[in-house]
Coordinates of C-alpha atoms in Angstrom, one line a residue:
X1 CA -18.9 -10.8 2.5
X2 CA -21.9 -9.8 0.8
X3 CA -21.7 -5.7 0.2
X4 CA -25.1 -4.1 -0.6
X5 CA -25.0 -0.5 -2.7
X6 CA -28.7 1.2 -2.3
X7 CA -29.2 3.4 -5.2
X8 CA -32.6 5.8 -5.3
X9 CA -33.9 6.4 -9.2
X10 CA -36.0 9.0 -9.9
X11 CA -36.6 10.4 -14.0
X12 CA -32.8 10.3 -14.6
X13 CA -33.3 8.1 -17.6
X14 CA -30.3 10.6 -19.6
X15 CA -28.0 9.5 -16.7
X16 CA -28.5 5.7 -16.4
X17 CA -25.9 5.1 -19.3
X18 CA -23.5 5.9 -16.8
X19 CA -25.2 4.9 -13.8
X20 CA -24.7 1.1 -15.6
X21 CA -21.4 1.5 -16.8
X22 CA -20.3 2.7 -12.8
X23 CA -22.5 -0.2 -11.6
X24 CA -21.5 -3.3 -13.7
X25 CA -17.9 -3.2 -13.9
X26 CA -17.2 -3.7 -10.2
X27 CA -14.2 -5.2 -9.1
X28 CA -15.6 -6.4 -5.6
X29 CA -18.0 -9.0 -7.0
X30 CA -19.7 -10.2 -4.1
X31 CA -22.2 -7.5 -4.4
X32 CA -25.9 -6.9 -4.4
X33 CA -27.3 -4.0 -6.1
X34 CA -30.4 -2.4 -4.3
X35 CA -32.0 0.4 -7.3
X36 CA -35.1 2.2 -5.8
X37 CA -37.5 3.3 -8.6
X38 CA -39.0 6.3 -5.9
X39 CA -42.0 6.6 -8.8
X40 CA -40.5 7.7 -11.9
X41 CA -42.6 9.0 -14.7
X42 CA -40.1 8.3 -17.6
X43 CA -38.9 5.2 -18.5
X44 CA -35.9 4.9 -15.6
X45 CA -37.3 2.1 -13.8
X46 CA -38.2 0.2 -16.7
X47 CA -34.8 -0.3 -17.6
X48 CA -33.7 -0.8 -13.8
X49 CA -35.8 -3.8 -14.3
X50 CA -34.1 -4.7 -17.7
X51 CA -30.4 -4.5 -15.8
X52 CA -31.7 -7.7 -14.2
X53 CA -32.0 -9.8 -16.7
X54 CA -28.9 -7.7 -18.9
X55 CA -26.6 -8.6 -15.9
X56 CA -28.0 -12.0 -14.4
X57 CA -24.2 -12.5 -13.2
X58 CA -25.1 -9.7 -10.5
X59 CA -27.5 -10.1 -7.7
X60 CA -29.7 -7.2 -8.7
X61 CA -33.2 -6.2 -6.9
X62 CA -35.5 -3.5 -8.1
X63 CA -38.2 -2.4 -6.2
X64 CA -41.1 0.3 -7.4
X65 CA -42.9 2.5 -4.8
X66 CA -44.9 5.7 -4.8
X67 CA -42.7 9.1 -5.2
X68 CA -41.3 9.9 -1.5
X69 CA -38.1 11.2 -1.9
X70 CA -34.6 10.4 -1.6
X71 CA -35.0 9.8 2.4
X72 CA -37.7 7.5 2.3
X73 CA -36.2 5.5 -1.2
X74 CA -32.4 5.1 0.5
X75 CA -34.9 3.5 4.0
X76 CA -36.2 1.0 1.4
X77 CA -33.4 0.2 0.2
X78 CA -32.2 -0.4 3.6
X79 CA -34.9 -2.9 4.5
X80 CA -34.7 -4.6 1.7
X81 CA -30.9 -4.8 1.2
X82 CA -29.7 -8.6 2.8
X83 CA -25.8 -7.3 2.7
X84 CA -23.9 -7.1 5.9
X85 CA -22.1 -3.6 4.6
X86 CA -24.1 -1.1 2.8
X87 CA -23.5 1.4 0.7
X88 CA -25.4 4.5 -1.2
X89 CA -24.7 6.1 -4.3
X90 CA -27.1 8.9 -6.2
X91 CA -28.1 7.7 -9.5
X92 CA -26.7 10.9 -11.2
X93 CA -23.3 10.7 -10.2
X94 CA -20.6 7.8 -11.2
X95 CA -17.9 6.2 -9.5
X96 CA -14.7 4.2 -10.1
X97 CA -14.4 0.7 -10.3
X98 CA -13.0 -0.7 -7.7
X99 CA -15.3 1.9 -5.6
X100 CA -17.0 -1.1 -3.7
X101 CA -13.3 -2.9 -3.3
X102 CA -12.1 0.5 -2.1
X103 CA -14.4 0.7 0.7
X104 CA -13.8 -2.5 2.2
X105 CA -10.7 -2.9 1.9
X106 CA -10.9 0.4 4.2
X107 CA -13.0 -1.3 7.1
X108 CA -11.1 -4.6 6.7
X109 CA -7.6 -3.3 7.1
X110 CA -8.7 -0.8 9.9
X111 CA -11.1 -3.4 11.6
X112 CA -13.7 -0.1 11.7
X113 CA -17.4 -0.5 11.3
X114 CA -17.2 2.8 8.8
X115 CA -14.9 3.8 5.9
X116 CA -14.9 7.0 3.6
X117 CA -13.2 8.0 0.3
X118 CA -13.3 11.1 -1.3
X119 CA -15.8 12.7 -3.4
X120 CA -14.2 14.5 -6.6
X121 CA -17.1 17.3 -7.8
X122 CA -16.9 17.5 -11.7
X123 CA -18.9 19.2 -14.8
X124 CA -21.6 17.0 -15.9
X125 CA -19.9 16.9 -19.5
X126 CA -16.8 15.2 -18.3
X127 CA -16.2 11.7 -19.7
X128 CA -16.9 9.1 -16.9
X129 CA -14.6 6.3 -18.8
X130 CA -11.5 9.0 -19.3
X131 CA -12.3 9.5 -14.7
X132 CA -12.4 5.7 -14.5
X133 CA -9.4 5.1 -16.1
X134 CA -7.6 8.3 -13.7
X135 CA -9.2 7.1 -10.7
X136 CA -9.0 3.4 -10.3
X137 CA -6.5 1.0 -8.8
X138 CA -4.7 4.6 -7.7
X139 CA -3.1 4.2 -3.7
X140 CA -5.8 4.5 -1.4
X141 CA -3.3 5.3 1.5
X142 CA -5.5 4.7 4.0
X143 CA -5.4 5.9 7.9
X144 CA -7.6 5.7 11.0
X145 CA -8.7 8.6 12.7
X146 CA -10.5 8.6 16.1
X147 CA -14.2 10.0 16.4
X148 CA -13.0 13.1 17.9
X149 CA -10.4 13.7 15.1
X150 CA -12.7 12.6 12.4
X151 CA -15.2 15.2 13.7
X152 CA -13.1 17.9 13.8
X153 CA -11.5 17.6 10.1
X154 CA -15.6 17.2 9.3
X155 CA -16.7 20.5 10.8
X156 CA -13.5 22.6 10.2
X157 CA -14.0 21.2 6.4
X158 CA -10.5 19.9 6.1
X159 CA -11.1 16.8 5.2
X160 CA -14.1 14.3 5.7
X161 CA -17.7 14.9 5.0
X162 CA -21.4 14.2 6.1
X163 CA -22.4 13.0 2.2
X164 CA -24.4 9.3 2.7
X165 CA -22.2 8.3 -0.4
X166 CA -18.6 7.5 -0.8
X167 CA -19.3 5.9 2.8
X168 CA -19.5 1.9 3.7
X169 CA -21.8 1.4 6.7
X170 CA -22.0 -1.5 8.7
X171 CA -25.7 -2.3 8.5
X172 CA -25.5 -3.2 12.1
X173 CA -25.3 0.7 12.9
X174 CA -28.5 1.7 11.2
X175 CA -30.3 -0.7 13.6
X176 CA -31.9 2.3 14.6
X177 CA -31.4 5.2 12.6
X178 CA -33.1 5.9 9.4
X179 CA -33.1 9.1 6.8
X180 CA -35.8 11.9 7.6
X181 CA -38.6 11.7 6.0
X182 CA -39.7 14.9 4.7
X183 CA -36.5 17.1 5.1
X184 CA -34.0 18.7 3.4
X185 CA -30.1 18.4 3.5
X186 CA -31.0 14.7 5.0
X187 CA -27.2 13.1 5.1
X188 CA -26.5 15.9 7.4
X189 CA -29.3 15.3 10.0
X190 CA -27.9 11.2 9.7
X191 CA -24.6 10.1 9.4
X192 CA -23.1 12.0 12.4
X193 CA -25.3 9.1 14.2
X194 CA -23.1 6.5 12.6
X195 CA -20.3 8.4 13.0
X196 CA -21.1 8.7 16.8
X197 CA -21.2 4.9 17.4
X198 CA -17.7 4.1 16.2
X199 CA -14.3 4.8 17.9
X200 CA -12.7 5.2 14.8
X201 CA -13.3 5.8 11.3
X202 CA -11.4 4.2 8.3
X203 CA -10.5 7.5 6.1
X204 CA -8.6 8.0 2.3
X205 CA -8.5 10.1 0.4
X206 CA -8.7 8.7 -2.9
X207 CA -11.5 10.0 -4.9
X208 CA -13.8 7.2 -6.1
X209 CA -17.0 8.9 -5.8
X210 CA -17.3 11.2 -8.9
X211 CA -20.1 14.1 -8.1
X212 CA -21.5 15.2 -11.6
X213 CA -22.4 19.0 -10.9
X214 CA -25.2 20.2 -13.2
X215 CA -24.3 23.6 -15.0
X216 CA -26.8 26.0 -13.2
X217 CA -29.0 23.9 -10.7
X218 CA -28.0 25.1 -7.7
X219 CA -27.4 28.9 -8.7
X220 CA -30.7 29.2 -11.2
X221 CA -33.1 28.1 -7.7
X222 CA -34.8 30.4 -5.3
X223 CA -34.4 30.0 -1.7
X224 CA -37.3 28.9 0.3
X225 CA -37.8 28.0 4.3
X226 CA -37.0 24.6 3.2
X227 CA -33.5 25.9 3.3
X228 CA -33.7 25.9 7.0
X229 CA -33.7 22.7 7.2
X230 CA -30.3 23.4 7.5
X231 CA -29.6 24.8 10.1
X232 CA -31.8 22.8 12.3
X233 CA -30.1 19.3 11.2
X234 CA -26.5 21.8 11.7
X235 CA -27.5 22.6 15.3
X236 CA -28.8 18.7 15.6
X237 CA -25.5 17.6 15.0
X238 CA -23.1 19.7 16.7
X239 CA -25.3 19.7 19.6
X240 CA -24.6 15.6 19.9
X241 CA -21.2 15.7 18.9
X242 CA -20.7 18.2 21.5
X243 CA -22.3 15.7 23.9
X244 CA -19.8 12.9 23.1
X245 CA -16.8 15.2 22.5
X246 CA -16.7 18.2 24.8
X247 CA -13.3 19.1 23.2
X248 CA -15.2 20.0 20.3
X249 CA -17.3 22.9 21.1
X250 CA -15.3 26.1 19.2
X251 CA -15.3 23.7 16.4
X252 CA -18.9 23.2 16.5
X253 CA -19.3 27.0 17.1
X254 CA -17.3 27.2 13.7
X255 CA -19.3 25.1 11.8
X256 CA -22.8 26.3 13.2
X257 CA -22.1 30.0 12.0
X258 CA -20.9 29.0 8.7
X259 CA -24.4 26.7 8.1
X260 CA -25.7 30.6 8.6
X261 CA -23.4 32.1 6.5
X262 CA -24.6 29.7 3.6
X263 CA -27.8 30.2 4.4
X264 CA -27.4 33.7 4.1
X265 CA -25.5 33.9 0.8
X266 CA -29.0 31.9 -0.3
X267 CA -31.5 34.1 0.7
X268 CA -30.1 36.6 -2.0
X269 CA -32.3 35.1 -4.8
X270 CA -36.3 34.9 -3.6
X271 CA -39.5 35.5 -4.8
X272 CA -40.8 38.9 -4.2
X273 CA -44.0 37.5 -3.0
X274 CA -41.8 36.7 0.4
X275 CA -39.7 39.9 0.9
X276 CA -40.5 40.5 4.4
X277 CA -40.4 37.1 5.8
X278 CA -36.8 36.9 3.8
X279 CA -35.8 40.0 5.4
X280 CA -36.3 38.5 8.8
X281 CA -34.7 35.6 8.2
X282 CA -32.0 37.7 6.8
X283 CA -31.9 40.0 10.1
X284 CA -32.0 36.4 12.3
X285 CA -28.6 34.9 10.9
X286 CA -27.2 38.4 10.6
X287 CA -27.6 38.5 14.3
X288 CA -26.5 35.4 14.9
X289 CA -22.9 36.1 13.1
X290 CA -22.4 39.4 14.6
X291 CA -22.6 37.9 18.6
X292 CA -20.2 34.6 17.4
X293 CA -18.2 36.7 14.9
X294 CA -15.3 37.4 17.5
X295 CA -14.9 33.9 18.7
X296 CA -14.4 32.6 14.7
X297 CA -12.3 35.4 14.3
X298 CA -9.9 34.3 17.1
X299 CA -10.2 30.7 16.2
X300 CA -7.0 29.4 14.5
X301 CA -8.8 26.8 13.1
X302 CA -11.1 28.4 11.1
X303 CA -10.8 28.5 7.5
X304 CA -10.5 31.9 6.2
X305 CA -13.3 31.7 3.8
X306 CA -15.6 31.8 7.0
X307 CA -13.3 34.5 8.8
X308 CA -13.9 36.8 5.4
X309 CA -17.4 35.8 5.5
X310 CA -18.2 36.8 9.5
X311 CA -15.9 39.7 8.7
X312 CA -17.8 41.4 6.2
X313 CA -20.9 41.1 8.1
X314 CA -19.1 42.2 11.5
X315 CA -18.1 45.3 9.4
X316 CA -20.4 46.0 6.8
X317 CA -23.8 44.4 8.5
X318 CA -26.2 42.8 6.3
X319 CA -27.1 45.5 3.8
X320 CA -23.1 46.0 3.0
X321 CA -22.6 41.7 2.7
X322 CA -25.3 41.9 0.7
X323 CA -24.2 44.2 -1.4
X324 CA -20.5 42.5 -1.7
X325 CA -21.7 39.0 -2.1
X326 CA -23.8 40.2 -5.6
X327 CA -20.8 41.6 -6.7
X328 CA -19.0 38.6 -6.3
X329 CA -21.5 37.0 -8.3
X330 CA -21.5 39.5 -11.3
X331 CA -17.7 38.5 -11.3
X332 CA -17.9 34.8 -10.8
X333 CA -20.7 35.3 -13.7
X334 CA -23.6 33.7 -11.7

């Protein structure tokens, strides 16, 4: 069965060393490679186009468009991949070998349409070969879970995730679904869609998807409106998952407040230029908290990092969280 991994490049030409190495030792070999060049200005999709003459024993397609982010390279990929299975994969990151394998041994065993492994987050100086050699061939120890119970490990953040990678996707189930053009946090506001369509998932927890974390790029950036993007593709989701699975509604209450907890932990570092429009936004999710606080509070199921969180700003209000969550950064060292 041909397998089709979709991988958007754009100016990562210091990562594509390892991008290769992740992408041309496959064990599943069957496989068509889909790399995106989303209009680099360094020299990362010349040497996409080199792979394809480097590694003629792969069936390797390259195609060059104008920069439109991530959304819109992954959707090109998509219509130009001729797999039956897809499967994405960030050109930063690395994975294990028998990653591809992995996945479909997943959706072949459980007869699903969708199968996950784990993402391991690691520093970005940490030897990909040395994670290879951890990581592959280990038990996948695979087991099915039902929409509803995949859902709720997803939004009580036991297990599962809404990450486009470490997923395989029957192509049949993007038939009409696509990645928003234009938006922010964009796995979030599609793969619930997929998820939705199945009555069961194929889930392990073996990590094969190895998430490079770049010392200071999340901590060093200043938080715009994008950043609500959020919480509308948050409230998109649980909104249809509450649709489909009424059972789920104190776990989508759970996961909603914690997309404004984040939020609000974020709107700490801004540009002075916006202070007031911050504040409001501030005062909104504040508000928001404070009426759901006693529900999460009460819910069992909650993990007690949100509890703390909704605690402190039931108790202390905005000005006092504020004041804690610096603090906590000045000890962290952020």
């Amino acid at each position: 069965m041909l397998i089709s991994l979709i991988v958007p490049v754009y100016n990562v030409e210091g990562y594509l060393d390892r991008l290769e190495r992740s992408l041309f030792h496959q064990t599943y070999h069957n496989l068509e490679i889909v790399l995106v060049d989303d209009g680099s200005t360094d020299s990362s999709g010349d040497v996409c186009d080199s792979w394809k003459d480097k590694h003629s024993d792969y069936k390797v397609s390259v195609i060059h468009q104008k920069k439109a982010g991530v959304s819109a390279a992954r959707n090109t990929g998509i219509e130009h991949a001729d797999g039956d299975w897809l499967i994405f994969m960030d050109s930063d990151d690395g994975v294990a070998s028998d990653y591809v394998e992995s996945l479909y041994t997943l959706v072949t065993d459980f007869e699903c349409q969708i199968g996950t492994v784990d993402i391991l987050p690691i520093r970005d100086d940490s030897p990909y070969e040395k994670l290879d050699r951890q990581y592959s061939g280990i038990d996948l120890a695979g087991r099915m879970e039902s929409k509803s119970e995949f859902f709720g490990n997803l939004l009580y953040h036991r297990h599962n995730d809404v990450a486009a990678s470490a997923k395989i996707v029957h192509r049949d189930l993007f038939n009409d679904v696509r990645f928003p053009m234009g938006k922010l946090f964009e796995d979030t506001s599609t793969t619930y869609k997929l998820f939705l369509k199945c009555p069961n998932i194929a889930v392990s927890h073996a990590p094969k998807y190895f998430y490079y974390i770049r010392q200071g790029s999340i901590t060093n950036s200043l938080y715009s409106a994008r950043q609500l993007d959020y919480l509308e593709a948050t409230d998109e989701m649980c909104d249809a998952i509450k649709k489909a699975c009424p059972s789920l509604n104190r776990a989508c209450e759970e996961r909603q407040t914690f997309a404004r907890l984040s939020v609000l932990t974020k709107t700490l570092h801004y540009n002075l230029v916006d202070k007031q429009a911050v504040q409001r936004v501030q005062d909104q999710l504040v508000n928001y908290i404070k009426v759901h606080a006693s529900t999460i509070l009460k819910n069992s199921n909650s993990p007690t990092r949100d509890k703390a969180g909704v605690l402190l700003v039931k108790l202390l209000g905005k000005g006092g969280f504020i004041f804690f969550w610096k603090v906590y950064g000045l000890i962290r060292g952020k």
